[in-house]
Amino acid sequence: MSELLPQARPLETLEDVARDLAPKVRETLDAMEERIDAFLTSVMGESFEERMKRIDLHLGAGGVDAFGMDPKWVKYGYFAAAVLYRHYFRCEVTGLENAPAGRVLFIGNHSGQIPLDAAMIGSALFLEGNPPRVIRSMIEKWTQTLPFVSTFFCRMGQVVGVPENARRLLESEEALMVFPEGAAGISKTYDRAYQLSDFGLGFMRLAIETKTPIVPVAVVGAEEQYISIGNLSSLAKILGIPALPLIPQLFIPGGQLPLPTKYRIAFGAPMFFDGDPDDDDSVLEEKVWTVKTTIQQMVNDGLSKRKGIFF
Amino acid sequence: MGTAPKTILVTGMCGRLGQLVVRELHRTHRVIGVDRRPFDRLPADVAHHEVDLRKKKVRDIFRSEKVDAVIHLGVMHDPRKSSADHHSWNVAGFAKLLGYVAEFGVKKLVMLSSSNVYGPQPDNPQYLTEDAPLLGGANFSDIRDLIELDHLAQGFLWKHPNVSTVILRPVHIVGTVRNAASNFLRLGVVPTLLGFDPLIQLIHESDVVRAIVHAVESEVRGIFNIAGPEPIPLSRIIERLGKPTLPVPTGLAKAALKRLWNMRLTSFPAPELDHIRYICMVDDARARHDLGFTPAQDLASTIEAVNWGRW
């Protein structure tokens, strides 16, 4: 018996240390939170908090909504995004009046290797939308297997891209962001910049089924934030990730940050579709094609109007 | 619910949940219990048959008594028993029981399954409905028995329209019960997976008892997810229990748990880690609308109940 005792001890001390440490860590975090909040208000102005309060969050007793969105995380997330939105990408937004209240599907072109386009569209609707909205995007299932990333997305109100989730959100009058190009869109190489790749049909089926207006969104400026010259798709497959873009700037010190391009975000007029959600794919394809060409046209307009990539 | 007194046969009566169910039922109904284990302070009007479900003696009970309803709680999941033992006990026993229900014209069958039969997966919809496939056994073999019983009960439900069969799939039950989830939450320091914080649904054991009693007394048949109060992130549950957490990187946790399991130092098999990594949440709309069951305990009292079963 006595040989067993020394083995038991380290575990016990570890438990004790953890138990002693936990309240102190929580105290420090709480103190930090207050200071961050004060800083946040001083930077963003009172209107930021004001906008946060205007959003109907449907929180449960657990402090999060049905999908795990936490207003605290949303606040800090949008704060970080707002800094990028105003000072880094200096977003220029048009057509915000096209975003209706109630259920809506925002369909956009996906670009830029990392989903900053979603963050900027979200910021536009949060900071300048009337009423302010918190959009929920449909994210890649794969992200759920990543530590921190999965928790961050979930607390920020992002949901796994399965139809059941989308239906549930729309039925509770939420704003949903979908990039029908998916991973193929965001990981485009530069030679295919601003050429929309194939659209999935799922969003159209959903829009018809739930009678949701579709608002087309075009983002210009994100393609140039990371210039990808190729995609190591077979290596990506081995690693179990959707894409592995080759981005030369990552090897230059400081190049890990996206280039400070100017984002131009355009919201188009809402589009309404009806019919049978279980229609033949060819019928749905036609409707999807209408949305895709609208977005492509908006992207082309944005490209022809801009005078420079950075200004 | 004032219904006529029935003769109700309860299997697995001596488990913690079984005891609660019996105490709830015996005042209004005649209760017969079948369980190999002894019952502590058995109510005088409850008949207890200490026999194995697979034995012929069980048939004699059905022959001599006019059984109106059967509640099957006798699912064995002792992770330390050999899987062959389990399988024979669980599947053969339940198959025999189903035979008696059909043969002796029992009108009601309530089988207690679990939401764990769906299994935690990275691409789970936020809320699984009863039609979702039972994938819980993909990584975790110990749940396969329960999945098979669930399937057996489903087959019985469709094959015997004259028997009002109810399959209940409650979320993690907490209270005096002993199951993996509540044992886990009762640990002094609760380990979590670094960077993962899934939403969890808990249900108070008294709500599960109410659901079972409700299912026995109602005329409704079918499969029902049974959920408690709103979902809450795992970290918040632990926080509300006032316990320190020990975040461990997933790879390390898996390796360590495998070692500990092999050395028989833990009762948590490594594949169960998926439960604290991915979501496995259910939609209980069908239970609310068709069965008319809503949980009575709120989130605070449900979480508090975790401490009841402290050893």
Coordinates of C-alpha atoms in Angstrom, one line a residue:
Chain A
M1 CA 0.0 0.0 0.0
S2 CA 2.8 2.4 0.9
E3 CA 4.3 2.2 -2.6
L4 CA 1.1 3.4 -4.0
L5 CA 0.9 6.6 -2.0
P6 CA 3.7 8.7 -3.6
Q7 CA 1.9 8.1 -6.9
A8 CA -1.3 9.5 -5.7
R9 CA 0.2 12.7 -4.3
P10 CA 1.2 14.6 -7.5
L11 CA -2.4 14.3 -8.8
E12 CA -3.8 15.6 -5.5
T13 CA -1.5 18.6 -5.5
L14 CA -2.4 19.4 -9.0
E15 CA -6.0 19.3 -8.0
D16 CA -5.3 21.6 -5.1
V17 CA -3.4 24.1 -7.2
A18 CA -6.2 24.2 -9.8
R19 CA -8.8 24.7 -7.1
D20 CA -6.8 27.6 -5.5
L21 CA -6.0 29.1 -8.9
A22 CA -9.4 29.1 -10.4
P23 CA -11.0 31.9 -8.4
K24 CA -7.9 34.1 -8.9
V25 CA -8.0 33.6 -12.6
R26 CA -11.7 34.4 -12.8
E27 CA -11.1 37.6 -10.7
T28 CA -8.3 38.8 -13.0
L29 CA -10.4 38.1 -16.0
D30 CA -13.4 40.0 -14.6
A31 CA -11.1 43.0 -13.8
M32 CA -9.7 42.8 -17.3
E33 CA -13.1 42.7 -18.8
E34 CA -14.1 46.0 -17.1
R35 CA -11.1 47.8 -18.5
I36 CA -11.6 46.4 -22.0
D37 CA -15.2 47.5 -21.9
A38 CA -14.1 51.1 -20.9
F39 CA -11.5 51.1 -23.7
L40 CA -14.1 49.8 -26.2
T41 CA -16.5 52.5 -25.4
S42 CA -13.8 55.2 -25.7
V43 CA -12.7 53.9 -29.1
M44 CA -16.1 53.1 -30.7
G45 CA -18.2 55.6 -29.0
E46 CA -21.5 55.1 -27.1
S47 CA -23.3 54.1 -30.3
F48 CA -21.6 50.8 -30.4
E49 CA -23.1 49.7 -27.1
E50 CA -26.4 51.2 -28.1
R51 CA -26.5 49.1 -31.3
M52 CA -25.6 46.0 -29.3
K53 CA -28.6 46.6 -27.1
R54 CA -31.0 47.0 -30.0
I55 CA -30.4 43.5 -31.2
D56 CA -32.9 40.9 -30.1
L57 CA -30.7 37.9 -29.0
H58 CA -33.2 35.4 -27.7
L59 CA -30.9 34.3 -24.9
G60 CA -31.7 31.3 -22.7
A61 CA -30.9 30.9 -19.0
G62 CA -27.5 29.5 -20.0
G63 CA -26.5 33.0 -21.2
V64 CA -26.3 31.9 -24.9
D65 CA -28.9 31.6 -27.6
A66 CA -30.1 28.3 -29.1
F67 CA -27.0 28.1 -31.3
G68 CA -24.5 29.0 -28.7
M69 CA -24.1 32.7 -29.5
D70 CA -22.9 34.7 -26.6
P71 CA -23.4 38.5 -26.6
K72 CA -20.1 39.1 -24.8
W73 CA -18.2 37.3 -27.5
V74 CA -20.2 39.1 -30.2
K75 CA -19.4 42.4 -28.6
Y76 CA -15.7 41.8 -28.6
G77 CA -15.8 40.1 -32.0
Y78 CA -17.6 43.0 -33.6
F79 CA -15.2 45.4 -31.9
A80 CA -12.2 43.7 -33.5
A81 CA -14.1 43.5 -36.8
A82 CA -15.1 47.2 -36.6
V83 CA -11.5 48.3 -36.2
L84 CA -10.6 46.4 -39.4
Y85 CA -13.8 47.6 -41.1
R86 CA -13.1 51.3 -40.4
H87 CA -9.4 51.6 -40.3
Y88 CA -7.8 48.7 -42.1
F89 CA -10.0 47.8 -45.1
R90 CA -11.9 51.2 -45.0
C91 CA -15.0 49.6 -46.2
E92 CA -17.3 51.5 -48.6
V93 CA -20.8 50.2 -48.5
T94 CA -23.7 50.8 -50.8
G95 CA -27.3 49.6 -50.9
L96 CA -27.7 48.9 -47.2
E97 CA -31.3 50.0 -47.5
N98 CA -31.9 46.8 -49.4
A99 CA -31.4 44.7 -46.3
P100 CA -34.9 43.9 -44.9
A101 CA -35.8 43.3 -41.3
G102 CA -36.9 39.8 -40.5
R103 CA -35.7 36.6 -42.3
V104 CA -33.3 37.2 -45.1
L105 CA -30.6 35.2 -47.0
F106 CA -27.5 37.2 -47.9
I107 CA -25.8 35.5 -50.8
G108 CA -22.4 36.7 -51.7
N109 CA -19.2 36.0 -53.6
H110 CA -16.6 34.3 -51.4
S111 CA -12.9 35.4 -51.7
G112 CA -9.8 36.2 -49.8
Q113 CA -8.5 32.9 -48.4
I114 CA -9.8 33.6 -44.9
P115 CA -13.4 34.6 -44.3
L116 CA -12.8 38.3 -43.6
D117 CA -15.4 39.0 -46.3
A118 CA -18.1 37.6 -44.0
A119 CA -16.7 39.6 -41.1
M120 CA -16.9 42.8 -43.1
I121 CA -20.4 42.2 -44.4
G122 CA -21.4 41.4 -40.8
S123 CA -19.8 44.6 -39.6
A124 CA -21.5 46.7 -42.2
L125 CA -24.9 45.3 -41.1
F126 CA -24.0 45.7 -37.5
L127 CA -22.4 49.2 -37.6
E128 CA -24.5 50.8 -40.3
G129 CA -27.6 48.6 -40.8
N130 CA -30.9 49.9 -39.7
P131 CA -31.9 48.1 -37.6
P132 CA -28.5 46.7 -36.7
R133 CA -28.3 43.0 -37.5
V134 CA -26.1 40.2 -36.3
I135 CA -25.7 37.8 -39.3
R136 CA -25.3 34.1 -38.9
S137 CA -23.1 32.5 -41.5
M138 CA -23.1 28.9 -42.5
I139 CA -19.7 27.6 -41.9
E140 CA -17.7 24.6 -43.1
K141 CA -18.3 21.4 -41.0
W142 CA -14.5 20.9 -40.9
T143 CA -14.1 24.0 -38.7
Q144 CA -15.9 22.2 -35.9
T145 CA -12.9 19.8 -35.5
L146 CA -10.6 22.7 -34.7
P147 CA -9.9 23.8 -31.1
F148 CA -10.7 27.5 -30.3
V149 CA -11.9 28.1 -33.9
S150 CA -15.0 26.0 -33.3
T151 CA -15.8 27.7 -30.0
F152 CA -15.1 31.1 -31.4
F153 CA -17.4 30.6 -34.4
C154 CA -20.1 29.2 -32.2
R155 CA -20.1 32.0 -29.7
M156 CA -20.0 34.5 -32.5
G157 CA -23.3 33.1 -33.8
Q158 CA -21.9 31.1 -36.8
V159 CA -23.5 27.8 -37.4
V160 CA -22.5 24.6 -39.1
G161 CA -23.7 24.6 -42.7
V162 CA -26.4 21.9 -42.7
P163 CA -29.9 22.6 -44.1
E164 CA -31.6 21.9 -40.7
N165 CA -29.8 24.7 -39.0
A166 CA -30.5 27.2 -41.8
R167 CA -34.2 26.4 -41.8
R168 CA -34.4 26.8 -38.0
L169 CA -32.7 30.1 -38.1
L170 CA -34.8 31.5 -40.9
E171 CA -37.9 30.3 -39.2
S172 CA -36.9 32.4 -36.2
E173 CA -36.5 35.5 -38.5
E174 CA -32.7 35.6 -38.4
A175 CA -30.4 37.0 -41.1
L176 CA -28.3 34.3 -42.8
M177 CA -25.2 34.7 -44.8
V178 CA -24.4 32.0 -47.3
F179 CA -21.5 31.8 -49.8
P180 CA -22.7 29.2 -52.3
E181 CA -19.3 28.9 -53.8
G182 CA -18.1 27.4 -50.5
A183 CA -14.4 26.5 -49.9
A184 CA -13.8 26.5 -53.7
G185 CA -14.7 30.2 -53.8
I186 CA -12.6 31.4 -50.9
S187 CA -9.5 29.6 -52.0
K188 CA -9.5 30.9 -55.6
T189 CA -6.1 31.5 -57.2
Y190 CA -5.4 35.0 -58.4
D191 CA -5.8 34.2 -62.1
R192 CA -9.5 33.4 -61.4
A193 CA -10.1 36.4 -59.1
Y194 CA -13.6 37.8 -59.3
Q195 CA -14.9 35.0 -61.5
L196 CA -17.6 33.3 -59.5
S197 CA -17.2 29.5 -59.3
D198 CA -20.1 27.0 -59.2
F199 CA -22.9 27.8 -56.9
G200 CA -24.5 25.1 -54.8
L201 CA -28.3 24.7 -55.0
G202 CA -29.1 24.3 -51.3
F203 CA -29.7 28.0 -50.6
M204 CA -32.3 28.3 -53.3
R205 CA -34.2 25.3 -52.0
L206 CA -34.1 26.8 -48.6
A207 CA -35.3 30.3 -49.8
I208 CA -38.2 28.8 -51.6
E209 CA -39.1 26.5 -48.8
T210 CA -39.1 29.2 -46.1
K211 CA -40.2 32.0 -48.4
T212 CA -37.1 34.1 -47.6
P213 CA -36.0 37.0 -49.7
I214 CA -32.5 36.7 -51.2
V215 CA -30.3 39.8 -51.0
P216 CA -27.3 39.5 -53.3
V217 CA -24.0 40.9 -51.9
A218 CA -20.8 41.7 -53.9
V219 CA -17.5 42.2 -52.1
V220 CA -14.7 43.8 -54.1
G221 CA -11.3 44.1 -52.6
A222 CA -11.0 40.9 -50.7
E223 CA -9.4 38.9 -53.6
E224 CA -6.2 41.1 -53.4
Q225 CA -5.7 40.7 -49.6
Y226 CA -3.8 37.4 -50.1
I227 CA -2.5 36.6 -53.6
S228 CA -2.7 32.9 -54.1
I229 CA -0.7 31.5 -57.0
G230 CA -1.7 27.8 -56.6
N231 CA -3.5 25.3 -54.5
L232 CA -1.9 22.2 -53.2
S233 CA -5.1 20.2 -53.3
S234 CA -3.6 16.7 -53.0
L235 CA -1.6 17.7 -49.9
A236 CA -4.7 19.4 -48.5
K237 CA -6.6 16.1 -49.0
I238 CA -3.9 14.3 -47.0
L239 CA -4.1 16.8 -44.2
G240 CA -7.9 16.7 -44.2
I241 CA -8.4 20.4 -44.9
P242 CA -10.5 21.9 -47.7
A243 CA -7.7 23.8 -49.5
L244 CA -4.0 24.6 -49.1
P245 CA -3.4 27.8 -51.0
L246 CA 0.2 28.9 -52.0
I247 CA 0.6 32.5 -50.8
P248 CA 4.1 33.9 -51.4
Q249 CA 3.5 36.9 -49.1
L250 CA 3.3 34.7 -46.1
F251 CA 7.1 34.1 -46.3
I252 CA 7.8 37.8 -46.1
P253 CA 8.0 39.2 -42.5
G254 CA 4.7 41.1 -41.9
G255 CA 3.2 39.5 -45.0
Q256 CA 1.1 37.2 -42.8
L257 CA -1.3 40.1 -42.4
P258 CA -3.8 40.5 -45.3
L259 CA -2.8 43.4 -47.6
P260 CA -4.8 46.6 -46.6
T261 CA -6.9 46.7 -49.7
K262 CA -10.0 48.8 -49.8
Y263 CA -13.2 46.8 -49.5
R264 CA -16.3 47.8 -51.5
I265 CA -19.4 46.1 -50.4
A266 CA -22.6 46.4 -52.4
F267 CA -26.0 45.1 -51.3
G268 CA -28.4 44.5 -54.2
A269 CA -32.2 44.6 -54.3
P270 CA -34.0 41.7 -52.7
M271 CA -35.0 38.8 -55.0
F272 CA -38.0 36.7 -54.4
F273 CA -38.4 33.2 -55.7
D274 CA -41.3 30.8 -55.5
G275 CA -42.1 27.3 -56.8
D276 CA -41.6 23.8 -55.5
P277 CA -38.4 23.4 -53.3
D278 CA -38.2 19.8 -54.4
D279 CA -38.2 20.8 -58.1
D280 CA -35.8 19.1 -60.5
D281 CA -32.3 20.4 -60.1
S282 CA -32.4 21.9 -63.6
V283 CA -35.4 24.2 -62.6
L284 CA -33.5 25.3 -59.4
E285 CA -30.3 25.7 -61.4
E286 CA -32.0 28.3 -63.5
K287 CA -33.1 30.3 -60.5
V288 CA -29.6 30.0 -59.0
W289 CA -28.1 31.2 -62.2
T290 CA -30.2 34.4 -62.0
V291 CA -28.7 35.1 -58.5
K292 CA -25.2 34.2 -59.6
T293 CA -25.3 36.5 -62.7
T294 CA -26.7 39.3 -60.6
I295 CA -23.8 39.0 -58.1
Q296 CA -21.3 38.6 -61.0
Q297 CA -22.7 41.8 -62.5
M298 CA -22.5 43.7 -59.2
V299 CA -18.9 42.5 -58.8
N300 CA -18.0 43.7 -62.3
D301 CA -19.7 47.0 -61.7
G302 CA -17.6 47.4 -58.5
L303 CA -14.4 46.5 -60.3
S304 CA -15.0 49.0 -63.2
K305 CA -15.9 51.8 -60.7
R306 CA -12.9 51.4 -58.5
K307 CA -9.8 53.5 -59.3
G308 CA -7.3 51.5 -57.3
I309 CA -7.0 48.4 -55.2
F310 CA -5.8 50.2 -52.1
F311 CA -7.7 53.4 -52.4
Chain B
M1 CA -53.3 12.7 -14.9
G2 CA -56.1 10.7 -13.4
T3 CA -56.0 7.4 -15.3
A4 CA -57.4 4.0 -14.3
P5 CA -55.1 1.9 -12.3
K6 CA -53.0 -0.4 -14.4
T7 CA -50.7 -3.3 -13.8
I8 CA -47.3 -2.1 -14.8
L9 CA -44.2 -4.3 -15.2
V10 CA -40.9 -2.5 -14.7
T11 CA -37.6 -4.0 -15.7
G12 CA -34.4 -2.7 -14.2
M13 CA -36.4 -1.5 -11.3
C14 CA -33.5 -1.4 -8.9
G15 CA -31.5 1.2 -10.8
R16 CA -31.7 4.7 -9.4
L17 CA -34.1 5.8 -12.1
G18 CA -36.1 2.6 -11.7
Q19 CA -36.5 3.2 -8.0
L20 CA -37.8 6.7 -8.6
V21 CA -40.2 5.5 -11.3
V22 CA -41.6 2.8 -9.0
R23 CA -42.0 5.2 -6.1
E24 CA -44.0 7.5 -8.4
L25 CA -46.2 4.8 -9.9
H26 CA -47.0 2.4 -7.0
R27 CA -49.5 4.7 -5.3
T28 CA -51.9 4.8 -8.3
H29 CA -50.9 1.5 -10.1
R30 CA -50.0 -2.0 -9.4
V31 CA -46.3 -2.3 -9.9
I32 CA -44.3 -5.5 -10.6
G33 CA -40.6 -5.2 -10.8
V34 CA -38.1 -7.5 -12.5
D35 CA -34.5 -7.0 -11.6
R36 CA -31.6 -9.3 -10.4
R37 CA -30.4 -6.7 -8.0
P38 CA -31.9 -6.0 -4.5
F39 CA -34.2 -3.1 -4.0
D40 CA -33.5 -0.9 -0.9
R41 CA -36.6 -0.1 1.1
L42 CA -39.0 -1.5 -1.3
P43 CA -42.6 -0.1 -1.0
A44 CA -44.7 -2.9 0.5
D45 CA -47.2 -3.0 -2.4
V46 CA -44.6 -3.6 -5.1
A47 CA -43.8 -7.1 -6.1
H48 CA -40.2 -7.8 -6.8
H49 CA -39.0 -10.7 -8.9
E50 CA -35.3 -11.2 -8.6
V51 CA -34.8 -13.0 -11.9
D52 CA -32.9 -12.6 -15.1
L53 CA -35.0 -11.2 -18.0
R54 CA -33.8 -14.1 -20.2
K55 CA -35.2 -16.7 -17.8
K56 CA -38.4 -18.6 -18.3
K57 CA -39.7 -17.4 -15.0
V58 CA -40.5 -14.0 -16.6
R59 CA -42.9 -15.7 -18.9
D60 CA -44.7 -17.1 -15.9
I61 CA -45.2 -13.6 -14.5
F62 CA -46.9 -12.5 -17.7
R63 CA -49.0 -15.6 -17.7
S64 CA -50.2 -15.2 -14.1
E65 CA -50.7 -11.5 -14.1
K66 CA -52.7 -9.4 -16.5
V67 CA -49.9 -6.9 -17.4
D68 CA -51.2 -3.7 -19.0
A69 CA -48.0 -1.9 -19.5
V70 CA -44.3 -2.6 -19.6
I71 CA -41.5 -0.1 -18.8
H72 CA -38.1 -1.2 -20.0
L73 CA -35.3 0.4 -18.0
G74 CA -33.2 -2.7 -17.7
V75 CA -30.4 -1.7 -20.1
M76 CA -27.0 -2.6 -18.7
H77 CA -24.1 -0.4 -19.5
D78 CA -21.4 -1.3 -17.1
P79 CA -18.3 -0.4 -19.2
R80 CA -16.3 -2.9 -17.2
K81 CA -18.3 -6.0 -18.1
S82 CA -17.4 -7.9 -21.2
S83 CA -19.2 -6.8 -24.3
A84 CA -20.5 -10.3 -25.0
D85 CA -22.1 -10.4 -21.6
H86 CA -23.7 -7.1 -22.2
H87 CA -24.9 -8.0 -25.6
S88 CA -26.6 -11.2 -24.5
W89 CA -28.2 -9.6 -21.5
N90 CA -29.4 -6.5 -23.3
V91 CA -30.5 -7.8 -26.7
A92 CA -31.6 -11.3 -25.8
G93 CA -33.4 -10.0 -22.7
F94 CA -35.3 -7.3 -24.6
A95 CA -36.2 -9.5 -27.5
K96 CA -37.8 -12.0 -25.0
L97 CA -39.6 -9.1 -23.4
L98 CA -40.9 -7.9 -26.7
G99 CA -42.2 -11.4 -27.4
Y100 CA -44.2 -11.5 -24.2
V101 CA -45.6 -8.0 -24.8
A102 CA -47.0 -9.3 -28.2
E103 CA -48.0 -12.7 -26.9
F104 CA -49.9 -11.6 -23.8
G105 CA -51.6 -8.6 -25.3
V106 CA -49.9 -5.9 -23.3
K107 CA -51.2 -2.6 -24.5
K108 CA -48.3 -0.2 -23.6
L109 CA -44.6 -0.5 -24.0
V110 CA -42.2 2.3 -22.9
M111 CA -38.6 1.9 -23.7
L112 CA -36.0 4.2 -22.2
S113 CA -33.3 4.9 -24.9
S114 CA -31.0 7.9 -24.9
S115 CA -30.1 10.9 -27.0
N116 CA -26.6 9.4 -27.0
V117 CA -27.7 7.0 -29.7
Y118 CA -27.3 9.9 -32.2
G119 CA -23.8 10.4 -31.2
P120 CA -21.7 13.6 -31.0
Q121 CA -20.5 14.6 -34.5
P122 CA -18.8 17.7 -35.9
D123 CA -21.5 17.9 -38.6
N124 CA -24.5 17.3 -36.4
P125 CA -27.3 19.8 -36.9
Q126 CA -27.7 21.9 -33.9
Y127 CA -30.9 20.1 -33.0
L128 CA -31.4 16.5 -34.0
T129 CA -34.9 15.3 -34.7
E130 CA -36.2 11.8 -34.1
D131 CA -35.6 10.9 -37.8
A132 CA -31.8 11.5 -37.5
P133 CA -29.7 8.3 -38.0
L134 CA -28.4 6.7 -34.9
L135 CA -24.7 7.1 -35.4
G136 CA -23.6 7.0 -31.8
G137 CA -21.8 3.7 -32.3
A138 CA -19.5 5.0 -35.0
N139 CA -16.7 5.6 -32.5
F140 CA -18.1 4.4 -29.3
S141 CA -18.9 0.7 -29.2
D142 CA -20.6 0.6 -25.8
I143 CA -23.6 2.5 -27.1
R144 CA -24.2 -0.1 -29.8
D145 CA -26.3 -2.3 -27.5
L146 CA -28.6 0.6 -26.8
I147 CA -28.8 1.5 -30.5
E148 CA -29.8 -2.1 -31.2
L149 CA -32.5 -2.1 -28.5
D150 CA -33.8 1.2 -29.9
H151 CA -34.0 -0.4 -33.4
L152 CA -35.7 -3.5 -32.0
A153 CA -38.2 -1.2 -30.3
Q154 CA -38.7 0.7 -33.5
G155 CA -39.3 -2.5 -35.4
F156 CA -41.8 -3.5 -32.8
L157 CA -43.5 -0.1 -33.0
W158 CA -44.2 -0.6 -36.7
K159 CA -45.0 -4.3 -36.6
H160 CA -47.5 -4.1 -33.8
P161 CA -49.9 -1.3 -34.3
N162 CA -52.1 -2.5 -31.5
V163 CA -49.4 -2.0 -28.9
S164 CA -48.9 1.6 -28.0
T165 CA -45.1 1.7 -28.1
V166 CA -43.1 4.7 -26.9
I167 CA -39.4 5.1 -27.2
L168 CA -38.0 7.9 -25.1
R169 CA -34.6 9.4 -25.9
P170 CA -33.7 11.8 -23.0
V171 CA -30.6 13.9 -23.0
H172 CA -27.9 13.6 -20.3
I173 CA -29.7 12.7 -17.1
V174 CA -28.5 14.3 -13.8
G175 CA -29.5 13.8 -10.2
T176 CA -28.8 10.8 -8.0
V177 CA -28.3 8.7 -11.1
R178 CA -25.0 7.3 -12.1
N179 CA -24.1 7.7 -15.7
A180 CA -21.0 8.8 -17.6
A181 CA -22.2 12.4 -17.9
S182 CA -23.1 13.0 -14.3
N183 CA -20.1 11.0 -13.0
F184 CA -17.9 13.3 -15.2
L185 CA -19.5 16.5 -13.8
R186 CA -19.0 15.2 -10.3
L187 CA -15.3 15.0 -10.6
G188 CA -13.4 17.3 -8.2
V189 CA -11.5 19.0 -11.1
V190 CA -13.3 18.7 -14.4
P191 CA -11.0 18.1 -17.3
T192 CA -12.1 19.7 -20.6
L193 CA -10.6 19.6 -24.1
L194 CA -8.6 22.7 -24.7
G195 CA -10.4 25.0 -27.1
F196 CA -13.6 23.0 -27.2
D197 CA -16.8 24.1 -25.3
P198 CA -19.8 22.4 -26.8
L199 CA -23.4 23.2 -25.8
I200 CA -24.8 20.6 -23.5
Q201 CA -28.4 19.6 -22.7
L202 CA -29.1 18.2 -19.3
I203 CA -32.3 16.9 -17.8
H204 CA -33.3 16.5 -14.2
E205 CA -34.0 12.9 -13.2
S206 CA -37.4 14.0 -11.9
D207 CA -38.3 15.3 -15.3
V208 CA -37.3 11.9 -16.9
V209 CA -39.5 10.1 -14.3
R210 CA -42.4 12.4 -15.2
A211 CA -41.8 11.8 -18.9
I212 CA -41.9 8.0 -18.3
V213 CA -45.0 8.2 -16.2
H214 CA -46.6 10.5 -18.8
A215 CA -45.7 8.1 -21.6
V216 CA -47.3 5.1 -19.7
E217 CA -50.5 7.0 -19.0
S218 CA -51.0 8.6 -22.4
E219 CA -52.4 7.0 -25.5
V220 CA -49.7 8.4 -27.8
R221 CA -47.2 6.1 -29.5
G222 CA -43.9 6.9 -31.2
I223 CA -40.4 8.0 -30.7
F224 CA -39.7 11.1 -28.6
N225 CA -36.6 13.1 -27.8
I226 CA -36.8 14.3 -24.2
A227 CA -34.9 17.5 -23.4
G228 CA -34.7 19.5 -20.2
P229 CA -34.1 23.3 -19.9
E230 CA -32.1 25.4 -22.4
P231 CA -28.7 24.2 -23.6
I232 CA -25.7 25.7 -21.9
P233 CA -22.0 25.6 -22.8
L234 CA -20.1 22.9 -20.9
S235 CA -17.7 25.5 -19.3
R236 CA -20.7 27.4 -17.8
I237 CA -22.1 24.2 -16.2
I238 CA -18.7 23.6 -14.5
E239 CA -18.5 27.3 -13.6
R240 CA -22.0 27.1 -12.0
L241 CA -21.0 24.0 -10.1
G242 CA -18.1 26.1 -8.7
K243 CA -15.4 23.7 -9.9
P244 CA -12.1 24.3 -11.4
T245 CA -11.5 23.0 -14.9
L246 CA -8.4 21.4 -16.3
P247 CA -8.2 22.1 -20.1
V248 CA -6.2 19.4 -21.8
P249 CA -5.2 19.3 -25.5
T250 CA -7.3 16.7 -27.3
G251 CA -4.5 14.5 -28.5
L252 CA -3.0 14.4 -25.0
A253 CA -6.3 13.7 -23.4
K254 CA -7.0 10.8 -25.7
A255 CA -3.6 9.2 -25.2
A256 CA -3.8 9.6 -21.4
L257 CA -7.3 8.3 -21.2
K258 CA -6.4 5.2 -23.2
R259 CA -3.5 4.5 -20.9
L260 CA -5.6 5.1 -17.8
W261 CA -8.4 2.9 -19.2
N262 CA -6.0 0.1 -19.9
M263 CA -4.6 0.4 -16.4
R264 CA -8.2 0.3 -15.1
L265 CA -7.8 3.7 -13.5
T266 CA -10.8 5.4 -15.1
S267 CA -14.3 4.5 -16.0
F268 CA -14.4 6.9 -19.0
P269 CA -13.5 5.2 -22.3
A270 CA -11.4 7.5 -24.6
P271 CA -14.0 7.7 -27.5
E272 CA -16.5 9.3 -25.0
L273 CA -14.3 12.4 -25.2
D274 CA -16.3 13.3 -28.3
H275 CA -19.1 14.2 -26.0
I276 CA -17.1 17.1 -24.6
R277 CA -15.8 18.0 -28.1
Y278 CA -18.9 18.0 -30.4
I279 CA -22.5 18.7 -29.9
C280 CA -25.2 16.0 -29.6
M281 CA -28.4 18.1 -29.0
V282 CA -32.0 17.2 -29.7
D283 CA -35.1 18.9 -30.8
D284 CA -37.9 18.0 -28.3
A285 CA -40.7 19.7 -30.3
R286 CA -42.4 16.3 -30.9
A287 CA -42.5 15.5 -27.2
R288 CA -43.9 18.9 -26.4
H289 CA -46.6 18.9 -29.0
D290 CA -47.6 15.3 -29.5
L291 CA -46.8 13.8 -26.1
G292 CA -47.6 16.9 -24.2
F293 CA -44.5 16.7 -22.1
T294 CA -42.5 19.8 -21.0
P295 CA -39.8 19.7 -18.4
A296 CA -40.6 21.3 -15.0
Q297 CA -37.2 21.9 -13.7
D298 CA -35.3 25.0 -14.7
L299 CA -31.6 25.2 -15.6
A300 CA -30.5 26.3 -12.1
S301 CA -32.1 23.4 -10.3
T302 CA -31.1 20.9 -13.0
I303 CA -27.4 21.9 -12.7
E304 CA -27.7 21.8 -9.0
A305 CA -29.0 18.2 -9.1
V306 CA -25.6 17.1 -10.4
N307 CA -24.3 17.3 -6.8
W308 CA -27.1 15.0 -5.5
G309 CA -25.4 11.8 -6.4
R310 CA -22.0 12.7 -4.8
W311 CA -20.4 9.6 -3.4

